[in-house]
CSV table of C-alpha atoms in Angstrom, one decimal:
chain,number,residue,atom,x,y,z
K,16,UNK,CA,127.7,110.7,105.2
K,17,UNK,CA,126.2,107.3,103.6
K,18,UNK,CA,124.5,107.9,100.5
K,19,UNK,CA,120.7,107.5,100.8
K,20,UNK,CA,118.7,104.5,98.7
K,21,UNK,CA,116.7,105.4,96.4
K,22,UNK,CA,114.7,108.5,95.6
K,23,UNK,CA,110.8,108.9,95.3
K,24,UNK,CA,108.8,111.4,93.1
K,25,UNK,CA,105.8,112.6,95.4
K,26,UNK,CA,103.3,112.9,92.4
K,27,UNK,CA,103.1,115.8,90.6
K,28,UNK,CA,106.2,117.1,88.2
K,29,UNK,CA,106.1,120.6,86.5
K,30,UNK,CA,105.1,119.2,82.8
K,31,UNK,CA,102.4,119.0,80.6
K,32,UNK,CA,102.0,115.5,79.6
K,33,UNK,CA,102.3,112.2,81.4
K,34,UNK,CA,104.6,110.8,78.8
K,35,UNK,CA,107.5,113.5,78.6
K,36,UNK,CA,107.2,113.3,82.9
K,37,UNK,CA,107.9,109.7,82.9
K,38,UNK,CA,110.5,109.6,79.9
K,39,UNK,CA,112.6,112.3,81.9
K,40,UNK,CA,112.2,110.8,85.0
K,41,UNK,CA,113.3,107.4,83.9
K,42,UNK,CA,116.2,109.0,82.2
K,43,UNK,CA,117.4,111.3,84.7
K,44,UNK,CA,116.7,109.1,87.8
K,45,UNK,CA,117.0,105.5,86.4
K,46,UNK,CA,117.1,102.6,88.5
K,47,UNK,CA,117.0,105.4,91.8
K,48,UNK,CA,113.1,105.5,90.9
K,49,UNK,CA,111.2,102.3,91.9
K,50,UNK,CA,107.7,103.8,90.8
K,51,UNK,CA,106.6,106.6,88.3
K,52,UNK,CA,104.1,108.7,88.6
K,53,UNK,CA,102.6,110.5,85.5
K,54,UNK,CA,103.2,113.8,86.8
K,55,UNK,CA,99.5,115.0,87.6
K,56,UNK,CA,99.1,116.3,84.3
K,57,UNK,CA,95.6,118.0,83.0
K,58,UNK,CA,93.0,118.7,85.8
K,59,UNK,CA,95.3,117.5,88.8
K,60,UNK,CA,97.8,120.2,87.9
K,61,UNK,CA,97.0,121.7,91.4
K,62,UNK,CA,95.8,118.6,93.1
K,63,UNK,CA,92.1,118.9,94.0
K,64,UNK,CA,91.4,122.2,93.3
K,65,UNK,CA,89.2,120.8,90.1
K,66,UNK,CA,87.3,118.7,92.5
K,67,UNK,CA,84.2,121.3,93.1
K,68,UNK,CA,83.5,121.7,88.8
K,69,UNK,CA,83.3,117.9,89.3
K,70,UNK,CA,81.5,117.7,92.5
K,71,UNK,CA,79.0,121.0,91.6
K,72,UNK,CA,77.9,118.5,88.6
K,73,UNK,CA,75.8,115.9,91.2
K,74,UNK,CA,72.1,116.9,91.7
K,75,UNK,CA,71.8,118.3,95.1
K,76,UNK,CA,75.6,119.9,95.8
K,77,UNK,CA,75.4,123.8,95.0
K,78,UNK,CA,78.0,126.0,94.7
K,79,UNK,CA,78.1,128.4,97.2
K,80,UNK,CA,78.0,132.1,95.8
K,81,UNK,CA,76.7,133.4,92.5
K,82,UNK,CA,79.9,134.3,90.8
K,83,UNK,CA,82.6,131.9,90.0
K,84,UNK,CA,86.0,132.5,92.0
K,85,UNK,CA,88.4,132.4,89.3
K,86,UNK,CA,91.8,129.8,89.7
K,87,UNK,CA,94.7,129.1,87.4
K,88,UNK,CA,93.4,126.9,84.0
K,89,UNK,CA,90.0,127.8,83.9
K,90,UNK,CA,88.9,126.2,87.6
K,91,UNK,CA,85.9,127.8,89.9
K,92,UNK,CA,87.3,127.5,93.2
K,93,UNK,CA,83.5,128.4,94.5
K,94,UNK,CA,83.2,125.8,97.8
K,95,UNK,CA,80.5,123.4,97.8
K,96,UNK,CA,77.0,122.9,100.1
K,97,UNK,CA,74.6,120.4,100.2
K,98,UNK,CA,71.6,121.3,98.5
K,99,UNK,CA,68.6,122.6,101.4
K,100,UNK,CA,66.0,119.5,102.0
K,101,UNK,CA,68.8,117.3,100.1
K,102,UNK,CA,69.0,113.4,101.9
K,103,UNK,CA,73.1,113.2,101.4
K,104,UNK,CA,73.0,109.6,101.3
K,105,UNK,CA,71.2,110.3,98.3
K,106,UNK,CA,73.3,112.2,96.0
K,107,UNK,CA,75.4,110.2,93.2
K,108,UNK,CA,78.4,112.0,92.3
K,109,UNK,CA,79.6,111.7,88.8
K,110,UNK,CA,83.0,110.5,88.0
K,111,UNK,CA,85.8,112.0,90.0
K,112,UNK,CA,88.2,111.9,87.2
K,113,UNK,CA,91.1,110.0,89.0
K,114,UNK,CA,90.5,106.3,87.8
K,115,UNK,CA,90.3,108.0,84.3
K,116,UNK,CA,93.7,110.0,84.1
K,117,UNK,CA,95.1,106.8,85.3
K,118,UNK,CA,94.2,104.3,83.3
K,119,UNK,CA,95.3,106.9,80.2
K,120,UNK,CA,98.5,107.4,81.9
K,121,UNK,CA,99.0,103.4,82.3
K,122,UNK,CA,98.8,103.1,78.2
K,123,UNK,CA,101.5,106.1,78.1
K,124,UNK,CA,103.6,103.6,80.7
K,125,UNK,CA,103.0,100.8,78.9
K,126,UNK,CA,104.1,102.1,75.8
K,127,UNK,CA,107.3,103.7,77.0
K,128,UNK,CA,108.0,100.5,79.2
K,129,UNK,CA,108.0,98.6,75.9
K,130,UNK,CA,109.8,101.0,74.0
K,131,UNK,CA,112.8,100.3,76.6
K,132,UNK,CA,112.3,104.0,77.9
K,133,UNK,CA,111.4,103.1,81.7
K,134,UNK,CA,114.1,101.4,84.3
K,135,UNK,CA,113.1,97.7,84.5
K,136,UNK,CA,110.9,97.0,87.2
K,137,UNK,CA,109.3,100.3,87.8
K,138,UNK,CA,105.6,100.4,88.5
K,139,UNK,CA,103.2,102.9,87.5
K,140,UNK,CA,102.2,105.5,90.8
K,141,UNK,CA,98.9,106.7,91.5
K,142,UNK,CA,98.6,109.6,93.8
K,143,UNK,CA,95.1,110.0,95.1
K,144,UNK,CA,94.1,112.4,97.9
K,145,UNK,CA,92.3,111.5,101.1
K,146,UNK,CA,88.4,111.8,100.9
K,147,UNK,CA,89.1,113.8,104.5
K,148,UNK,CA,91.5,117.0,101.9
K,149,UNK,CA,88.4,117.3,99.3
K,150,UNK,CA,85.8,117.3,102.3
K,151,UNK,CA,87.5,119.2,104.3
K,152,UNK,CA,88.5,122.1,101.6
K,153,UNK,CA,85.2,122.3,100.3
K,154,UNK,CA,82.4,122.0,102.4
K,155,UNK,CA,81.6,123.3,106.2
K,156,UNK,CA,79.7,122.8,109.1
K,157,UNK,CA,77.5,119.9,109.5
K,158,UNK,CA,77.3,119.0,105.4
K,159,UNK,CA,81.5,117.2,105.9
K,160,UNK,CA,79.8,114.6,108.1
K,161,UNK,CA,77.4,113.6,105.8
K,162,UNK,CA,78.9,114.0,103.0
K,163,UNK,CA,81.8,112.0,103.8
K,164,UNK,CA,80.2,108.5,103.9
K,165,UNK,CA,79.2,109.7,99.9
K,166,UNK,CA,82.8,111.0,99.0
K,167,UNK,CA,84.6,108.0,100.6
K,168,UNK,CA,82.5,105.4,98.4
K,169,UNK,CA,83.5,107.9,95.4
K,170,UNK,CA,87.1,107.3,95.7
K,171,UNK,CA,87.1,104.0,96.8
K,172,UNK,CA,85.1,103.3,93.9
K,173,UNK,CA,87.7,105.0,91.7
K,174,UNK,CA,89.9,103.0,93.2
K,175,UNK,CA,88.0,99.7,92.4
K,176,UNK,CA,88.2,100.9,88.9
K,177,UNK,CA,92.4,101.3,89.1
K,178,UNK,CA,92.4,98.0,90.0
K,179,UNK,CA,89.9,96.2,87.6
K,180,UNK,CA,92.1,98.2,84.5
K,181,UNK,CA,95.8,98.0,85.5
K,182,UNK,CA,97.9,95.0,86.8
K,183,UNK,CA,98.2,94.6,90.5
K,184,UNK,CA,102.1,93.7,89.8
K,185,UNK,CA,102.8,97.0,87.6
K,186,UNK,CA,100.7,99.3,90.3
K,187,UNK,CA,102.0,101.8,93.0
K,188,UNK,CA,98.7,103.6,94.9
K,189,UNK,CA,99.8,106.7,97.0
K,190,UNK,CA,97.7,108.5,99.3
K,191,UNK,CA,98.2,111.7,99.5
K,192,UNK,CA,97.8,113.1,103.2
K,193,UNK,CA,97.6,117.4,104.2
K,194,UNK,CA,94.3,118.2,105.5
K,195,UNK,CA,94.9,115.6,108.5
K,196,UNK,CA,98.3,117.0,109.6
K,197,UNK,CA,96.7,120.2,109.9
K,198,UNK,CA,94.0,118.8,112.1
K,199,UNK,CA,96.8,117.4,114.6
K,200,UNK,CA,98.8,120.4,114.6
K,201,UNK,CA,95.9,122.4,115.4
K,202,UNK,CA,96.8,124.9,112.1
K,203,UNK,CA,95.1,128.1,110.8
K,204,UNK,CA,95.2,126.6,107.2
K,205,UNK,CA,94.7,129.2,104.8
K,206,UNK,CA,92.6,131.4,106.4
K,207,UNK,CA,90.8,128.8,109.1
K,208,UNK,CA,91.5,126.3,111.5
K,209,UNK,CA,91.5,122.7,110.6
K,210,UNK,CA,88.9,120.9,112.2
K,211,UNK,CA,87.6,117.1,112.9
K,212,UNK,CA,83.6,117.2,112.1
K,213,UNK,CA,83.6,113.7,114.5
K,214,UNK,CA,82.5,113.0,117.7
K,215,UNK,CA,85.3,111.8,119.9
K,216,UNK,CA,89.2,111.9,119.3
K,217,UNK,CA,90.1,114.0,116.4
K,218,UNK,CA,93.7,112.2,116.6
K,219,UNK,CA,91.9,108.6,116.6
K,220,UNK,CA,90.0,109.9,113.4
K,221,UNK,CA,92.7,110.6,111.3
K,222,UNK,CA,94.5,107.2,112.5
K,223,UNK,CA,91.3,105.3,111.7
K,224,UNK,CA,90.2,106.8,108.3
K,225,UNK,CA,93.8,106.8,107.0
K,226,UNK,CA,94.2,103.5,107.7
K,227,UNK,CA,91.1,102.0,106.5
K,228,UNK,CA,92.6,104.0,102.9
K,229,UNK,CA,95.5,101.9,103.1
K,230,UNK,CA,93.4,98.6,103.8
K,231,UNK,CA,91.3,99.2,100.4
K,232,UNK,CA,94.6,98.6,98.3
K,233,UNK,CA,95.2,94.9,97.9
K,234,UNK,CA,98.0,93.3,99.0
K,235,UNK,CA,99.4,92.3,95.7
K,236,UNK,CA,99.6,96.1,95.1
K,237,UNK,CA,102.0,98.4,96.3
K,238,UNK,CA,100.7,101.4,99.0
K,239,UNK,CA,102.2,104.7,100.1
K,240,UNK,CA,101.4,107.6,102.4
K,241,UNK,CA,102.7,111.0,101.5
K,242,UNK,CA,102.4,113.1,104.8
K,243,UNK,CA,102.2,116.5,104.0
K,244,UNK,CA,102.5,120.3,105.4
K,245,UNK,CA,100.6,121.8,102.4
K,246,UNK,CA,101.8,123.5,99.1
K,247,UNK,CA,99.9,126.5,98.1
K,248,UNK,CA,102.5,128.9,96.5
K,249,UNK,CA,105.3,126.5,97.9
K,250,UNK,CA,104.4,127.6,101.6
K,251,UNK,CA,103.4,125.2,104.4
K,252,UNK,CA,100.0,125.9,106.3
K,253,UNK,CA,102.0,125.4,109.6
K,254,UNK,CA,105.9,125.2,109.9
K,255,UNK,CA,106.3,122.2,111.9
K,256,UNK,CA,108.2,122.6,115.0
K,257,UNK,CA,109.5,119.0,114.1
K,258,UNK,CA,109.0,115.5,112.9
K,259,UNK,CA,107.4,114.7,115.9
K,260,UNK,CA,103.6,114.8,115.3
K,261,UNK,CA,104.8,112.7,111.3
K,262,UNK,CA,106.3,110.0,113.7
K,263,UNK,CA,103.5,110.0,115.7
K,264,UNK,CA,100.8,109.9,113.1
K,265,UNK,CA,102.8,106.9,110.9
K,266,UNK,CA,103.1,105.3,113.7
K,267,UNK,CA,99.7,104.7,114.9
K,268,UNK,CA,98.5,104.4,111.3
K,269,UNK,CA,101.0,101.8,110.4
K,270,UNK,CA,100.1,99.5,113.9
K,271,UNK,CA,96.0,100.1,112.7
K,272,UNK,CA,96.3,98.8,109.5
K,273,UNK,CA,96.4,95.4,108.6
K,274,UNK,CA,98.6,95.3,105.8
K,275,UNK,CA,101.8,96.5,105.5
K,276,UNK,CA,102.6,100.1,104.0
K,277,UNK,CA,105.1,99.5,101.0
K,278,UNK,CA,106.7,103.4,101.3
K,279,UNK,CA,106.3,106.4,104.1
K,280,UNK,CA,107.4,109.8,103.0
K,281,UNK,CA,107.5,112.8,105.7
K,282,UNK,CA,108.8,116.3,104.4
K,283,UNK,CA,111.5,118.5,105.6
K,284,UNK,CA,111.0,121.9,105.5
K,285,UNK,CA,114.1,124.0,103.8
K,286,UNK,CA,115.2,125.8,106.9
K,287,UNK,CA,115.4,122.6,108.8
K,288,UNK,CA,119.1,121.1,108.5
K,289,UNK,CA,118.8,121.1,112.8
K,290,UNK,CA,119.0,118.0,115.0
K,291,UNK,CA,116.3,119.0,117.0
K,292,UNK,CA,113.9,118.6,113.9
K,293,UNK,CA,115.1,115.1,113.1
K,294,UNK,CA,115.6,113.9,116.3
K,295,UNK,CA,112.0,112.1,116.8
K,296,UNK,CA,112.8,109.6,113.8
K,297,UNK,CA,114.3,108.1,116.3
K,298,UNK,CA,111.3,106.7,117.4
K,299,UNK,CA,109.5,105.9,114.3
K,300,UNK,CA,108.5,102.2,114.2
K,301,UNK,CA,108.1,101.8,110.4
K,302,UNK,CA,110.5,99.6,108.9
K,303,UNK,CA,109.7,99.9,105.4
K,304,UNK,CA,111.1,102.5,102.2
K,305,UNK,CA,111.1,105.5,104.5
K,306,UNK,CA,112.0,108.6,101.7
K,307,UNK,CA,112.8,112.3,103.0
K,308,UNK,CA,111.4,115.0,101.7
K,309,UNK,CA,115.0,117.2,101.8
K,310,UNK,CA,115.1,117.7,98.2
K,311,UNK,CA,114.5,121.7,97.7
K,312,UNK,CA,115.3,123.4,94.7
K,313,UNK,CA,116.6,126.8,96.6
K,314,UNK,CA,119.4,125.2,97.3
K,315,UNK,CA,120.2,121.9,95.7
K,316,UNK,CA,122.6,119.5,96.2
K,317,UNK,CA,124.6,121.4,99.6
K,318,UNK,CA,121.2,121.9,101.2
K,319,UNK,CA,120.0,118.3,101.0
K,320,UNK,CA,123.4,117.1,102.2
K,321,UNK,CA,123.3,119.2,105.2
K,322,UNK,CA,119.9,117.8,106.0
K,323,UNK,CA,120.6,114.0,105.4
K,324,UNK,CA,123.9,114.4,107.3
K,325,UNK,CA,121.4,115.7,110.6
K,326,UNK,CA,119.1,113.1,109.5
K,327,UNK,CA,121.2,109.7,109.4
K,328,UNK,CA,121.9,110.7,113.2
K,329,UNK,CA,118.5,109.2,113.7
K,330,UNK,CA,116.9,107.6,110.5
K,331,UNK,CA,119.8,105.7,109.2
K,332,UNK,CA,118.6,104.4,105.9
K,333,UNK,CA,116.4,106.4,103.7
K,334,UNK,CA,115.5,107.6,100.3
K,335,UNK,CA,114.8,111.1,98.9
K,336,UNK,CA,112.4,113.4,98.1
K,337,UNK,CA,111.0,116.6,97.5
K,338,UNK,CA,108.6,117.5,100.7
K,339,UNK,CA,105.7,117.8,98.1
K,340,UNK,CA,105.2,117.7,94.4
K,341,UNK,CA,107.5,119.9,91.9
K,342,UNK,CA,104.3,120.4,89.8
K,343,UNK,CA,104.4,124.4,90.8
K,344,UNK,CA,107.7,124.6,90.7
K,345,UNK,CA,109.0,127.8,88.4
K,346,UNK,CA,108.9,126.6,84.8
K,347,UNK,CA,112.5,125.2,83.5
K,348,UNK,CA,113.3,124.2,86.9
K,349,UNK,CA,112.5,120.4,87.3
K,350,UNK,CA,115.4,118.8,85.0
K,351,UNK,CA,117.9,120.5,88.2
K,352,UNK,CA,115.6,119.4,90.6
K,353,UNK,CA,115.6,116.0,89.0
K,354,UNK,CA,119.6,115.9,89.1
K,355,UNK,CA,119.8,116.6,92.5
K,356,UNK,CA,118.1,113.6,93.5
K,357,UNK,CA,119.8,111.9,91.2
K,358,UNK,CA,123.3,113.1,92.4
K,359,UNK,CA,122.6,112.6,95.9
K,360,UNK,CA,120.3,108.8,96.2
K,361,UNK,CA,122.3,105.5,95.1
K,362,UNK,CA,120.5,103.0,92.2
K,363,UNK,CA,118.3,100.4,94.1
């Protein structure tokens, strides 16, 4: 087995501060790490889930029900609607909170970079989500089509403000990609199926809107995709039956996009050390930093070897990963979790 290159950190680490994320990181992973990402501290904790307090702010989104639906650190997980008689194209949405927790993070970066605390060369990651998670998650019916022209300009705009605040040449921007996998595969997410609010080709739709997210990051700035099977309570929405529908997707999203995409990551569920499941990487065109996401913390070090030994049957050179963030990982877990990458991916 040749020793993969490289190891990625999907976004969010179990800690609660950017600075003691990035400081371990560094020091654990080292030169294996060619981005760090401030660990999703604060709000992002569980990825969007603060996104309706934020969104419920704008004049003419309501909350829908009376009583708050409590979630872990103080969050109403209430969905949202578009107030009745309410012109979406209208509604200004307040601050998302994402260009904010960056630019804080990037001082934190900065400081540590300076300090001699960060592997040379590292850049700062920023892991947004799709506009298509948030809309989908939170809204139904006919308010996701028109709100999504409102949410789109949103984070895009958050975006604009990354950019304006932190150097193109110390920046990383990932998206962060769920919802749409579990519009191709059809899923019962969490209690519904996953559907396109388009006309036409749901399949198309994804391609297209993912794309045009990875067009909005210059090219002097680094861009990933993080396809994704869901995390809630470390469970998938769907178990893949294999890489097949992650090929296909990365593929048609890399040949619609007009720049190139600096890193792809797919996941790999635990129980998956099979040839069968890695078999279609076979046909995946991207020729960029392809990373794994092998890395599970049930079973280290063996487990990921089994898998990257199945793998490099078909994907010769890659990096690894988690499948998703290690942000709700058990508490006291993420210094092994960090080893095992470390043990197992070669320095760049």
């Amino acid at each position: 087995m040749t020793q993969p290159q490289g190891a990625h950190l999907v976004g969010s680490v179990n800690y609660d501060d950017a600075e003691t994320t990035m400081r371990t990181a560094s020091a654990i992973l080292g030169r294996r790490l060619r981005r760090l990402p401030d660990g999703e501290v604060g709000t992002r904790f569980h990825w969007i889930m603060f996104q309706p307090d934020v969104l419920g702010q704008a004049e003419g989104i309501e909350r829908v029900g009376d009583e708050p639906i409590p979630f872990r650190a103080g969050i109403d997980a209430r969905p949202l609607r578009i107030a009745q008689g309410t012109d979406a194209a209208g509604i200004r949405l307040p601050a998302l909170g994402y260009a904010s927790a960056a630019i804080d993070s990037y001082v934190v970066f900065s400081r540590l970079r300076a300090a001699g605390e960060l592997a040379e060369g590292a850049r700062f990651q920023v892991s947004l989500p799709t506009p298509l998670a948030v809309i989908s998650s939170f809204f139904s019916g006919d308010d996701r089509a028109a709100i999504e022209p409102v949410y789109t300009a949103a984070i895009l705009g958050e975006v604009d403000e990354i950019l304006a605040a932190i150097p193109h040449d110390d920046l990383a921007i990932q998206w962060d990609v769920a919802s749409e996998m579990g519009i191709i595969e059809r899923a019962a997410g969490y209690g519904k199926v996953m559907e396109a609010w388009w006309e036409g080709d749901a399949f198309a739709g994804v391609v297209s809107r993912l794309a045009a997210l990875v067009d909005a990051v210059p090219a002097d700035v680094e861009v990933g995709v993080h396809l994704c099977y869901g995390d809630a309570g470390e469970k998938h929405f769907v178990e893949p039956t294999d890489a097949a529908n992650l090929v296909r997707y990365a593929n048609a999203v890399t040949a619609a996009s007009a720049r190139d995409l600096t890193w792809l990551h797919l996941p790999v569920p635990i129980e998956r050390d099979d040839e069968a499941y890695f078999a279609p990487l076979a046909g995946l065109s991207y020729d960029g930093e392809l990373y794994l996401g092998l890395v599970h913390r049930e079973d280290g070090v063996d487990g990921a070897s089994r898998r990257i030994a199945a793998a490099q049957r078909f994907a010769p050179g890659f990096g690894v990963a988690t499948e998703c963030g290690i942000g709700r990982a058990p508490a006291g877990t993420t210094e092994d979790i960090l080893r095992t990458h470390a043990e197992l991916a070669a320095t760049w």
